[in-house]
PDB file of N, CA, C and O in Angstrom:
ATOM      1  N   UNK A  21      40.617 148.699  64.526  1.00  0.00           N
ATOM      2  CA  UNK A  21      39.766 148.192  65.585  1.00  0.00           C
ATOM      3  C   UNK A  21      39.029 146.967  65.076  1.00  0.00           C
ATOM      4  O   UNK A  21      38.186 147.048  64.182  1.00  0.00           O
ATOM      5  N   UNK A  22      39.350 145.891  65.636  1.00  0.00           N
ATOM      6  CA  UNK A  22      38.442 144.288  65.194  1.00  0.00           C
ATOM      7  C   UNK A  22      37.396 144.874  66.068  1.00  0.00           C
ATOM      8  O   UNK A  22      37.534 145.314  67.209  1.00  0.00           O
ATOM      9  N   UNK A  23      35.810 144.768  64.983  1.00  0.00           N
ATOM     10  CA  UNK A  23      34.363 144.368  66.240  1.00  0.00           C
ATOM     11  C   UNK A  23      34.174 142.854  66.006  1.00  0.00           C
ATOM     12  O   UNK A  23      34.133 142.586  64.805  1.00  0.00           O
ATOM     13  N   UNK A  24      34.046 141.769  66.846  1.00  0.00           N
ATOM     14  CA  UNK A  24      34.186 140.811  66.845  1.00  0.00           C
ATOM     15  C   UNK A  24      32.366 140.177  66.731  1.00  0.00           C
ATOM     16  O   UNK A  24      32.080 138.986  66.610  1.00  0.00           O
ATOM     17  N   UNK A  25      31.417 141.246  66.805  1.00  0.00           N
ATOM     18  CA  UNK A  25      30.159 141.011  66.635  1.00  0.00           C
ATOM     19  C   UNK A  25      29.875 141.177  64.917  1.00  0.00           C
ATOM     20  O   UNK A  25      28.819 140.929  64.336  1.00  0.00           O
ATOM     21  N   UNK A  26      31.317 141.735  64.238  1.00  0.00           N
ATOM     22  CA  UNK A  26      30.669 141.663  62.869  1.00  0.00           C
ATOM     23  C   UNK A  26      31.234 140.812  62.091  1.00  0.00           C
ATOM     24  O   UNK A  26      32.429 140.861  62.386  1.00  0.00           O
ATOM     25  N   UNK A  27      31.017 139.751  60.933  1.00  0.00           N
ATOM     26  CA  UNK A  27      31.503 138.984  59.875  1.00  0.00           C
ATOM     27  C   UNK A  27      32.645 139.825  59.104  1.00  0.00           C
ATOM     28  O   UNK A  27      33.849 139.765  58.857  1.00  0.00           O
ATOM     29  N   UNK A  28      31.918 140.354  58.957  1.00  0.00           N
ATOM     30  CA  UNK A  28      32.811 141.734  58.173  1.00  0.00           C
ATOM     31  C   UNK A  28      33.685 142.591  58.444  1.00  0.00           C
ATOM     32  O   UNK A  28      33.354 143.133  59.499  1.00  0.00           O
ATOM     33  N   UNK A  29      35.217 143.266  57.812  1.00  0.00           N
ATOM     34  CA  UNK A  29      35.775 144.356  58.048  1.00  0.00           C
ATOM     35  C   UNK A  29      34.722 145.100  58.328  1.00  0.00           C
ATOM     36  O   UNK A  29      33.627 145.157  57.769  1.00  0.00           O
ATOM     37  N   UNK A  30      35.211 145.756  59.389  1.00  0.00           N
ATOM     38  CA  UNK A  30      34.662 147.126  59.969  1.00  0.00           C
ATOM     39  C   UNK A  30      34.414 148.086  58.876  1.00  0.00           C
ATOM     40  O   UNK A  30      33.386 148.725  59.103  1.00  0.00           O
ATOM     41  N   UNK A  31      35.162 148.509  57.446  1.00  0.00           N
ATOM     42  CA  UNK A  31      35.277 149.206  56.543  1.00  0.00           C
ATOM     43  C   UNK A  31      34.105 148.728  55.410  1.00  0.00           C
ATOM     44  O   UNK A  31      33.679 149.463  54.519  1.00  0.00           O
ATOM     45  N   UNK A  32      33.666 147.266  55.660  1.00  0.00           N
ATOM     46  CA  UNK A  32      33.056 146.971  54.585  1.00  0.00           C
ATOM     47  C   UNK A  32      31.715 146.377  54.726  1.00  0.00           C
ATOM     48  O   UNK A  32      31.159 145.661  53.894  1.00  0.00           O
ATOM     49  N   UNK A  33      31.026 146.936  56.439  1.00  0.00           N
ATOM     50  CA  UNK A  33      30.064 146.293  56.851  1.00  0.00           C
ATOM     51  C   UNK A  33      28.752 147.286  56.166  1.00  0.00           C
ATOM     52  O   UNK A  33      28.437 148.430  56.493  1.00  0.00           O
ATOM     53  N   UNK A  34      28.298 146.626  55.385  1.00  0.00           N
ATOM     54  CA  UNK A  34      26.710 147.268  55.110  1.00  0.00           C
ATOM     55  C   UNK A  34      25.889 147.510  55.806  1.00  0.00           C
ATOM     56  O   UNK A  34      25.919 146.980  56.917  1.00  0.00           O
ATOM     57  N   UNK A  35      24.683 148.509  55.426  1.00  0.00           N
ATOM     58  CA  UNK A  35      23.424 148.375  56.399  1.00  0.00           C
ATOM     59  C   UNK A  35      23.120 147.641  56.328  1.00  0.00           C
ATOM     60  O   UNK A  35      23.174 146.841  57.262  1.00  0.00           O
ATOM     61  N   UNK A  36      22.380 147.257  54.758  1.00  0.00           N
ATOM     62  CA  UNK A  36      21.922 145.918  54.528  1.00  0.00           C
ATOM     63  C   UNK A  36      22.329 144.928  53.427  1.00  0.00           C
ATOM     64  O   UNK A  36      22.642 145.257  52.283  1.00  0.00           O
ATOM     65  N   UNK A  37      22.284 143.620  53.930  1.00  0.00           N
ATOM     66  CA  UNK A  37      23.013 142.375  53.846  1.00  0.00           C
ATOM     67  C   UNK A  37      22.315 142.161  52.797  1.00  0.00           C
ATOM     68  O   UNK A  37      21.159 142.584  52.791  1.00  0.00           O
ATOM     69  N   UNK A  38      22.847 141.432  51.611  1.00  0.00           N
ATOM     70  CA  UNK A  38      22.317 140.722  50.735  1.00  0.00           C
ATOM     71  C   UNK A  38      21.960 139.187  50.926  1.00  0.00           C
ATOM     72  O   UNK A  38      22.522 138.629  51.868  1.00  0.00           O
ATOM     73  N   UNK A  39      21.102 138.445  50.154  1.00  0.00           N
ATOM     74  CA  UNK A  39      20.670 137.448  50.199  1.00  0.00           C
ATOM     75  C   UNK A  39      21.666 136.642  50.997  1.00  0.00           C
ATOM     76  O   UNK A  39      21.618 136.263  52.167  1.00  0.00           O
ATOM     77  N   UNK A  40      22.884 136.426  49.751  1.00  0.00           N
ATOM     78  CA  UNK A  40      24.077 135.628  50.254  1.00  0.00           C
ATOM     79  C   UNK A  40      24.859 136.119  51.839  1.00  0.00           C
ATOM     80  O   UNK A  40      24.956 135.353  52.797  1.00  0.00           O
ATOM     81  N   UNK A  41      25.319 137.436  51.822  1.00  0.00           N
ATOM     82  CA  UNK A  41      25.540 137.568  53.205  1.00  0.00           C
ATOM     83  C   UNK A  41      24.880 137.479  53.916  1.00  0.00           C
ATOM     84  O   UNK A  41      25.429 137.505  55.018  1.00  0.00           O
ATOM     85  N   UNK A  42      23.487 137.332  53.974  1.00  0.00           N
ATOM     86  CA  UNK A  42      22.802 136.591  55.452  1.00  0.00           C
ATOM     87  C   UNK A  42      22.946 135.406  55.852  1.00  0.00           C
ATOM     88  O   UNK A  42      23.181 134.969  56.978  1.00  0.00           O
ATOM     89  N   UNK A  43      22.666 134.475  54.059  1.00  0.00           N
ATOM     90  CA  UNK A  43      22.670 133.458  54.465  1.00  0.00           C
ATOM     91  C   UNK A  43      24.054 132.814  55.116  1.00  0.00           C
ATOM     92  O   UNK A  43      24.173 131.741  55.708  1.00  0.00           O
ATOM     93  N   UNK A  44      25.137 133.888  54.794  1.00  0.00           N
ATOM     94  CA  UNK A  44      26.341 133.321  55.189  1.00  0.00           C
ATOM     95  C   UNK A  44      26.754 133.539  57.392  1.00  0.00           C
ATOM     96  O   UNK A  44      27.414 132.888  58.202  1.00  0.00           O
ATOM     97  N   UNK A  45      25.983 134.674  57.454  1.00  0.00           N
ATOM     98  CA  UNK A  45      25.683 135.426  58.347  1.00  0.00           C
ATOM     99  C   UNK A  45      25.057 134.111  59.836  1.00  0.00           C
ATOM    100  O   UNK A  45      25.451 133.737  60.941  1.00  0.00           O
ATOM    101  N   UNK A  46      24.153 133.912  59.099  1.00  0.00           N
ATOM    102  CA  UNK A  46      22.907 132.821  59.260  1.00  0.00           C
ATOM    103  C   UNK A  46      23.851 131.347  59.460  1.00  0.00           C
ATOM    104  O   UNK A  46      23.707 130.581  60.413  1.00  0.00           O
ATOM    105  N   UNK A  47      24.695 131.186  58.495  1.00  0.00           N
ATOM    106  CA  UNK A  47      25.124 129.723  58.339  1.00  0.00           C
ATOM    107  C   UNK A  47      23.906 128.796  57.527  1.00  0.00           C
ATOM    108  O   UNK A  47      23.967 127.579  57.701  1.00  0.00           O
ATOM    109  N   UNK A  48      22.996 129.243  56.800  1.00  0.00           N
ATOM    110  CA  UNK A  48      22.316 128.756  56.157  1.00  0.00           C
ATOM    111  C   UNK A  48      22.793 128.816  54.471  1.00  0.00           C
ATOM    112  O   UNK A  48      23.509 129.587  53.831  1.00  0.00           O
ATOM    113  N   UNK A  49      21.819 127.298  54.046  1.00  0.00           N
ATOM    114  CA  UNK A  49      22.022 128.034  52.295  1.00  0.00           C
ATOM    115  C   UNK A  49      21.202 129.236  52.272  1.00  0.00           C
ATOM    116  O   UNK A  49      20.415 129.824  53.014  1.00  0.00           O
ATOM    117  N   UNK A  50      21.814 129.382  50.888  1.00  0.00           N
ATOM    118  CA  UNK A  50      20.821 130.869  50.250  1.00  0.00           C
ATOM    119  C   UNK A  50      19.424 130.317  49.796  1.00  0.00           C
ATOM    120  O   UNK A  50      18.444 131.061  49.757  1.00  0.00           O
ATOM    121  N   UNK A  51      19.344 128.632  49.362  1.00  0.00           N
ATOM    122  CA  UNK A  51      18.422 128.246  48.884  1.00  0.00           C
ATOM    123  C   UNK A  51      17.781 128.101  50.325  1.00  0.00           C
ATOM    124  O   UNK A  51      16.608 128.250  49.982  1.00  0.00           O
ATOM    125  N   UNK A  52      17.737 127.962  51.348  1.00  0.00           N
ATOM    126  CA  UNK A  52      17.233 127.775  52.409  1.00  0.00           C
ATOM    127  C   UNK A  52      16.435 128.897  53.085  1.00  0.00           C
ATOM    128  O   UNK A  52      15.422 128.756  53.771  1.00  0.00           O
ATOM    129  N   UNK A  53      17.301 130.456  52.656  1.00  0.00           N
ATOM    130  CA  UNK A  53      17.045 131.223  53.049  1.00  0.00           C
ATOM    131  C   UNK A  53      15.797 131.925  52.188  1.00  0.00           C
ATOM    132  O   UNK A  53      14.845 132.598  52.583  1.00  0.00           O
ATOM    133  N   UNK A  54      16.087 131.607  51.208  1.00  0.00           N
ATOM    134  CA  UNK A  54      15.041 131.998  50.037  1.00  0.00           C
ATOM    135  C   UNK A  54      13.781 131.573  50.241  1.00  0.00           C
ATOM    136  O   UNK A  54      12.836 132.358  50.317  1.00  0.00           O
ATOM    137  N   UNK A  55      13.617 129.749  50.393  1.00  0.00           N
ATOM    138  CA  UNK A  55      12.508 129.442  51.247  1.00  0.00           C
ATOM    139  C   UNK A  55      12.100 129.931  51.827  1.00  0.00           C
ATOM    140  O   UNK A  55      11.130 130.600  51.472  1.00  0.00           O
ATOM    141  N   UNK A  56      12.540 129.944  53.103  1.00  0.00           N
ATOM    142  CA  UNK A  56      12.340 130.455  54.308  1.00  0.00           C
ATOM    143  C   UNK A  56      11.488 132.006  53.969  1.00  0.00           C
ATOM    144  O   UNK A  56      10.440 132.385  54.492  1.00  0.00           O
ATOM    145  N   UNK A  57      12.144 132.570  53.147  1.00  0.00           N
ATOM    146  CA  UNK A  57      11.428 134.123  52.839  1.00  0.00           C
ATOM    147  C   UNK A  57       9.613 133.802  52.565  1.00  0.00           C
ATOM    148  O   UNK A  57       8.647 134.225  53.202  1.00  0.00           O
ATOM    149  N   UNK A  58       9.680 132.861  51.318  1.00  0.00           N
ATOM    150  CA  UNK A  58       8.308 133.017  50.114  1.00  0.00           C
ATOM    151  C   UNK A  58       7.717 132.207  51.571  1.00  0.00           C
ATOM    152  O   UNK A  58       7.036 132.994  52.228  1.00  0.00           O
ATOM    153  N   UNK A  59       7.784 131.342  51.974  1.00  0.00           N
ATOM    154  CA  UNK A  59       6.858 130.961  53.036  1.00  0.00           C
ATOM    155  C   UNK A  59       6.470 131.866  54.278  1.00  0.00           C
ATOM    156  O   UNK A  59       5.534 131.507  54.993  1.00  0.00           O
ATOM    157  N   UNK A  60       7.114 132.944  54.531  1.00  0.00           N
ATOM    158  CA  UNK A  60       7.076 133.531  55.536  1.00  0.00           C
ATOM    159  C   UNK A  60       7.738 133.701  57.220  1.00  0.00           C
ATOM    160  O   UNK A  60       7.681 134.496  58.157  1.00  0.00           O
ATOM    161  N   UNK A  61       8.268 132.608  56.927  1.00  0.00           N
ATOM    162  CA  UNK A  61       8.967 131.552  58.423  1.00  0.00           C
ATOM    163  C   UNK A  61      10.110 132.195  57.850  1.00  0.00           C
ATOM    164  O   UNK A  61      10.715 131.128  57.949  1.00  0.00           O
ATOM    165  N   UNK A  62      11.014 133.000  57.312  1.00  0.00           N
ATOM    166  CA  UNK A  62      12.882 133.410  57.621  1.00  0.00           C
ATOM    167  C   UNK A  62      12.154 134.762  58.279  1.00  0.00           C
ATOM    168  O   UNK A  62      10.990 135.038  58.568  1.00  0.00           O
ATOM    169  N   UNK A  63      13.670 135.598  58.384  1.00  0.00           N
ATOM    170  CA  UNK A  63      13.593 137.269  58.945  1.00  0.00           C
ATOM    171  C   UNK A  63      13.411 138.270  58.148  1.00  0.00           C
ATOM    172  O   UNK A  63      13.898 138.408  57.026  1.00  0.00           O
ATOM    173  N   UNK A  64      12.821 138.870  58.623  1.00  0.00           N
ATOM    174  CA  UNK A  64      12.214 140.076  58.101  1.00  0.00           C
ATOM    175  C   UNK A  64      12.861 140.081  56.669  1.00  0.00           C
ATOM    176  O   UNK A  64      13.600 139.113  56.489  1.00  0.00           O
ATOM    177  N   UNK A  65      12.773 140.802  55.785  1.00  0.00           N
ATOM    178  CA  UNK A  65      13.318 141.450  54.576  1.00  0.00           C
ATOM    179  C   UNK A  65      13.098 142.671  54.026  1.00  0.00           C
ATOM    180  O   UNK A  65      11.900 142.955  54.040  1.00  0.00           O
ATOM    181  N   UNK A  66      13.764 143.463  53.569  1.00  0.00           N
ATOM    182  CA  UNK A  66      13.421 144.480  52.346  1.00  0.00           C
ATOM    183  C   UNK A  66      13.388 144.027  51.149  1.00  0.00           C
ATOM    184  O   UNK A  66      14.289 143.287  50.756  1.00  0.00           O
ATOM    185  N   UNK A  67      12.290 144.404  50.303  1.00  0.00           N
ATOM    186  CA  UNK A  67      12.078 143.542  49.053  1.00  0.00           C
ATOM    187  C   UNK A  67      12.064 145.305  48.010  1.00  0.00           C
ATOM    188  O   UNK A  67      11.428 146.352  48.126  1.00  0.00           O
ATOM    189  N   UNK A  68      12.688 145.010  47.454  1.00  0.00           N
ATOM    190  CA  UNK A  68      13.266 146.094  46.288  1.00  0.00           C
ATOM    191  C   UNK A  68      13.334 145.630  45.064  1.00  0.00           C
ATOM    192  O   UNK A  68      14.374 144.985  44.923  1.00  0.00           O
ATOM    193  N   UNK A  69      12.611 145.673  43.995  1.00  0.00           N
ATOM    194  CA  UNK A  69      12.211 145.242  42.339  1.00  0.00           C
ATOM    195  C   UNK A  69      12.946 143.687  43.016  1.00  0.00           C
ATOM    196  O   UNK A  69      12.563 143.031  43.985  1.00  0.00           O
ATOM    197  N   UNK A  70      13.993 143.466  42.180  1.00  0.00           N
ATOM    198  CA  UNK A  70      14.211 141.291  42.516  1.00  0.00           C
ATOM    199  C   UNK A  70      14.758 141.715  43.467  1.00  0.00           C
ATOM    200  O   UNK A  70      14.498 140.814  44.265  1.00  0.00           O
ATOM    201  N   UNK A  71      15.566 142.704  44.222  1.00  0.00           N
ATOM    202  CA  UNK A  71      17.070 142.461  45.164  1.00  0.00           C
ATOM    203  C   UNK A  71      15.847 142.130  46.507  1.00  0.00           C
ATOM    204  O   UNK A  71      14.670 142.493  46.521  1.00  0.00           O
ATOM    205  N   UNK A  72      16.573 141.352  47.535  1.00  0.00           N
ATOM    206  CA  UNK A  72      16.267 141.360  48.487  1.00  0.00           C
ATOM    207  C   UNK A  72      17.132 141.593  50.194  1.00  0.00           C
ATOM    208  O   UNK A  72      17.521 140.546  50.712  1.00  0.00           O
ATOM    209  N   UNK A  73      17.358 142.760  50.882  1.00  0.00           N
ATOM    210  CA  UNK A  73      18.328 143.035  52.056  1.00  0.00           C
ATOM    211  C   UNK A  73      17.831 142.363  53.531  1.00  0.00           C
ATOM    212  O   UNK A  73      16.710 142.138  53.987  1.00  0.00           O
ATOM    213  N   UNK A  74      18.773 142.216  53.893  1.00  0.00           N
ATOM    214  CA  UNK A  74      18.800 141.986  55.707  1.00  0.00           C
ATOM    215  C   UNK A  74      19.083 142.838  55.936  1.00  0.00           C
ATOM    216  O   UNK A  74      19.802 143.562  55.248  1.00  0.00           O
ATOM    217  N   UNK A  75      18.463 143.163  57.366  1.00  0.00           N
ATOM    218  CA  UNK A  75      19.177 143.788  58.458  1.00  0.00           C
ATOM    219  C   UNK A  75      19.964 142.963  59.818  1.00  0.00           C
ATOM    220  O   UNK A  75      19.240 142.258  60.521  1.00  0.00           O
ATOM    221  N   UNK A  76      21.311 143.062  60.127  1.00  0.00           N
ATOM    222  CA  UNK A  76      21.694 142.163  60.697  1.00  0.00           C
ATOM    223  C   UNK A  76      21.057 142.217  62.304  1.00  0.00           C
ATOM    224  O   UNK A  76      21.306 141.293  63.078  1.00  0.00           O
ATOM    225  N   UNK A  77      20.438 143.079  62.612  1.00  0.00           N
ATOM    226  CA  UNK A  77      19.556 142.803  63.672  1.00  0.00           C
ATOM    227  C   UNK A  77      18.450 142.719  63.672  1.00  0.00           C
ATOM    228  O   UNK A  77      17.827 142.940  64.710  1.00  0.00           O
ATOM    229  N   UNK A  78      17.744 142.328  62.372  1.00  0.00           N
ATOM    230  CA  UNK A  78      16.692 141.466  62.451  1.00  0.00           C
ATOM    231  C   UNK A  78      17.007 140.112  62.555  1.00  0.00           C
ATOM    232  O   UNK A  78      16.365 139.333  63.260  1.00  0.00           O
ATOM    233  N   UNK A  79      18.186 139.735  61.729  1.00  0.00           N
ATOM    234  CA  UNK A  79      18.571 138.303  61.478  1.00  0.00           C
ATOM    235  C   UNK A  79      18.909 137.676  63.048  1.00  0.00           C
ATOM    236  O   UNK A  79      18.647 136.532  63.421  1.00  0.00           O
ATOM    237  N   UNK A  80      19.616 138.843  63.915  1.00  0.00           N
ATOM    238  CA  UNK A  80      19.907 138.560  65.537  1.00  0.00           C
ATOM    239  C   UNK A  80      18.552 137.882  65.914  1.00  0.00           C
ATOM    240  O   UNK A  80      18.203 136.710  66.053  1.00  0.00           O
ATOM    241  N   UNK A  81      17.972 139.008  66.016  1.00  0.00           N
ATOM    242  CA  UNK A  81      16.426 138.853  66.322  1.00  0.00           C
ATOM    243  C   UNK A  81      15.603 138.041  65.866  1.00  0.00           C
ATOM    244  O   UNK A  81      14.516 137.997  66.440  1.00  0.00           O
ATOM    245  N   UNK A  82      15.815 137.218  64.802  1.00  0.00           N
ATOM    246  CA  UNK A  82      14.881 136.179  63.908  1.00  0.00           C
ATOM    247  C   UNK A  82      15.399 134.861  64.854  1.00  0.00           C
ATOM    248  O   UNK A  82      14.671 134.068  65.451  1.00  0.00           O
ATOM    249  N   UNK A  83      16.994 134.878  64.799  1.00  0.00           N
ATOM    250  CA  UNK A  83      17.247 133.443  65.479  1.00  0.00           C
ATOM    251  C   UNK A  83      16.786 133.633  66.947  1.00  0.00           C
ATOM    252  O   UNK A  83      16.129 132.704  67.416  1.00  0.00           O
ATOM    253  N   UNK A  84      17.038 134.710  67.743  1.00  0.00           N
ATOM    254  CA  UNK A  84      16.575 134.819  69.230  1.00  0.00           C
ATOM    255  C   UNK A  84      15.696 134.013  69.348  1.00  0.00           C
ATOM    256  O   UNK A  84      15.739 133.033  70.093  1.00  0.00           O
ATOM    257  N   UNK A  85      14.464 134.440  68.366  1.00  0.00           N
ATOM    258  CA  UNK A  85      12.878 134.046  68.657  1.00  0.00           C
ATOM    259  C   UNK A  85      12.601 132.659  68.349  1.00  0.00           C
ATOM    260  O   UNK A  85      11.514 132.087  68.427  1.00  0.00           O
ATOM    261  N   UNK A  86      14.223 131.977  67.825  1.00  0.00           N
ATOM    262  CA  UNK A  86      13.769 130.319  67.406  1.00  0.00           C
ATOM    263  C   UNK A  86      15.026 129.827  68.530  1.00  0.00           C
ATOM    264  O   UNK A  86      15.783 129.053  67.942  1.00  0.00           O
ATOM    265  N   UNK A  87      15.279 129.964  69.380  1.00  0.00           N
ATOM    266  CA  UNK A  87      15.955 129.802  70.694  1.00  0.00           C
ATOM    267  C   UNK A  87      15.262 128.826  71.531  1.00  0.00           C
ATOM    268  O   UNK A  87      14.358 129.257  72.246  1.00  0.00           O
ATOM    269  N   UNK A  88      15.641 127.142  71.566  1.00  0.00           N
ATOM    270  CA  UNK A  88      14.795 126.466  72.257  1.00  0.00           C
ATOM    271  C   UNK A  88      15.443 125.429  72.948  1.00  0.00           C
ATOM    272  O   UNK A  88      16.530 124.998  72.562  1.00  0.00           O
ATOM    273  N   UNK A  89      14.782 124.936  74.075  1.00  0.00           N
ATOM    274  CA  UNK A  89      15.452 124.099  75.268  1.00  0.00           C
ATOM    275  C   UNK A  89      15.601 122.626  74.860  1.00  0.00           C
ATOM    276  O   UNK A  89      16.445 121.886  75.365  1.00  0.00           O
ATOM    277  N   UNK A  90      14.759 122.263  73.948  1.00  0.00           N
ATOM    278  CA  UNK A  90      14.617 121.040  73.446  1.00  0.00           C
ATOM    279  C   UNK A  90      13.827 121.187  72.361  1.00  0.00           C
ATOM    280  O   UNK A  90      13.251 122.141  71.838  1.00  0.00           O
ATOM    281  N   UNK A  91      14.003 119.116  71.958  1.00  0.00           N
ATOM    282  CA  UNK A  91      13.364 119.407  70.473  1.00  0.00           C
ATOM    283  C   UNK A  91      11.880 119.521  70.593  1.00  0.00           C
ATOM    284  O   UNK A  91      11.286 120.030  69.643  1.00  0.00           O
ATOM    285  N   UNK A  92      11.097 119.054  71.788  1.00  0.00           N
ATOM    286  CA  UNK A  92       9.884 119.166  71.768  1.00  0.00           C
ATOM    287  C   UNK A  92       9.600 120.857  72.315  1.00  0.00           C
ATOM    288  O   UNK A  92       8.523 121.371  72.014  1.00  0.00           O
ATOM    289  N   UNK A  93      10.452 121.520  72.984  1.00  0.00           N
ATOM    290  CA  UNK A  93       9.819 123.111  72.979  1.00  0.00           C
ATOM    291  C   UNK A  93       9.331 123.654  71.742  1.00  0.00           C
ATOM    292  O   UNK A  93       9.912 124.090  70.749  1.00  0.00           O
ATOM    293  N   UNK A  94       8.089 123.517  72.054  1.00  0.00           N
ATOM    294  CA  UNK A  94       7.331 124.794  70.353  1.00  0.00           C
ATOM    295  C   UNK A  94       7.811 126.476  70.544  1.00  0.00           C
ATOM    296  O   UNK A  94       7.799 127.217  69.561  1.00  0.00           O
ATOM    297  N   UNK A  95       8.139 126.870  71.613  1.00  0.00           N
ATOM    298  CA  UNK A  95       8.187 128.465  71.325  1.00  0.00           C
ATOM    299  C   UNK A  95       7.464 128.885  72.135  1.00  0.00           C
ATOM    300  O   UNK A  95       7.762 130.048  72.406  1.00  0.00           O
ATOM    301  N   UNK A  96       6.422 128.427  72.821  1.00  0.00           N
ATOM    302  CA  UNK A  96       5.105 129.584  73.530  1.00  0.00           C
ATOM    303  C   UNK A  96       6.003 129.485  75.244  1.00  0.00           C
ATOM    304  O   UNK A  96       6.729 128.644  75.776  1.00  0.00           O
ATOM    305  N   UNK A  97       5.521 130.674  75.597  1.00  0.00           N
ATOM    306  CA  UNK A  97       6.044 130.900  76.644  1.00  0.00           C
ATOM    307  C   UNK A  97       4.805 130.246  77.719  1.00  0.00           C
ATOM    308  O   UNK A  97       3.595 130.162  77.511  1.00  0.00           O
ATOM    309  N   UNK A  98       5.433 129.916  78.673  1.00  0.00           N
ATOM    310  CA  UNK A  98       4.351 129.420  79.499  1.00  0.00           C
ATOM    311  C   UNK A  98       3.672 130.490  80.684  1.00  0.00           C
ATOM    312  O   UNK A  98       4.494 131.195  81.269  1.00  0.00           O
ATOM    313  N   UNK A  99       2.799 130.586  80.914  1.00  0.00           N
ATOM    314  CA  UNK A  99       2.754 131.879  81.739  1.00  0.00           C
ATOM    315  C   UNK A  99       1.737 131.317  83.236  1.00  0.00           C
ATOM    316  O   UNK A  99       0.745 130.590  83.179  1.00  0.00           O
ATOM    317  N   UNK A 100       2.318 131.877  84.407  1.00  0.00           N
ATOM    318  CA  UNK A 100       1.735 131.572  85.435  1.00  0.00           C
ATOM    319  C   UNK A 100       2.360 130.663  86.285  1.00  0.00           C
ATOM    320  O   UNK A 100       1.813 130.323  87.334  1.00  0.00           O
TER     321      UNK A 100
END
């Protein structure tokens, strides 16, 4: 069975993603992604002694929330 929502064989999909498979996940570098962590601005993480995991539906969920109409949209929803 191909799932076409995963990167991965079906046989070899993890819970959680390592650095590099997110960032590959992501289409980002790893150095990008790493940033992105220590500043606070990437997706969520599990932080375990050095290793650090994704969850691939946080990573869904991280890009959702940077989803924008243009380059001047900041993100806030307009209300009213």
């Amino acid at each position: 069975m191909n799932d076409s929502k995963s990167h991965l064989p079906p046989t070899a999909t993890p819970a959680w993603l390592t650095r590099r498979e997110a960032a590959q996940f992501l289409k980002l570098g790893e150095s990008t992604l790493a940033k992105l962590f220590v500043s606070g601005d990437g997706p969520p993480a599990i932080k375990i002694g050095r290793s650090v995991r994704y969850s691939e539906v946080d990573l869904n969920a991280w890009m959702g929330s940077r989803r924008r109409r243009s380059t001047s949209d900041n993100g806030s929803a307009e209300v009213g």
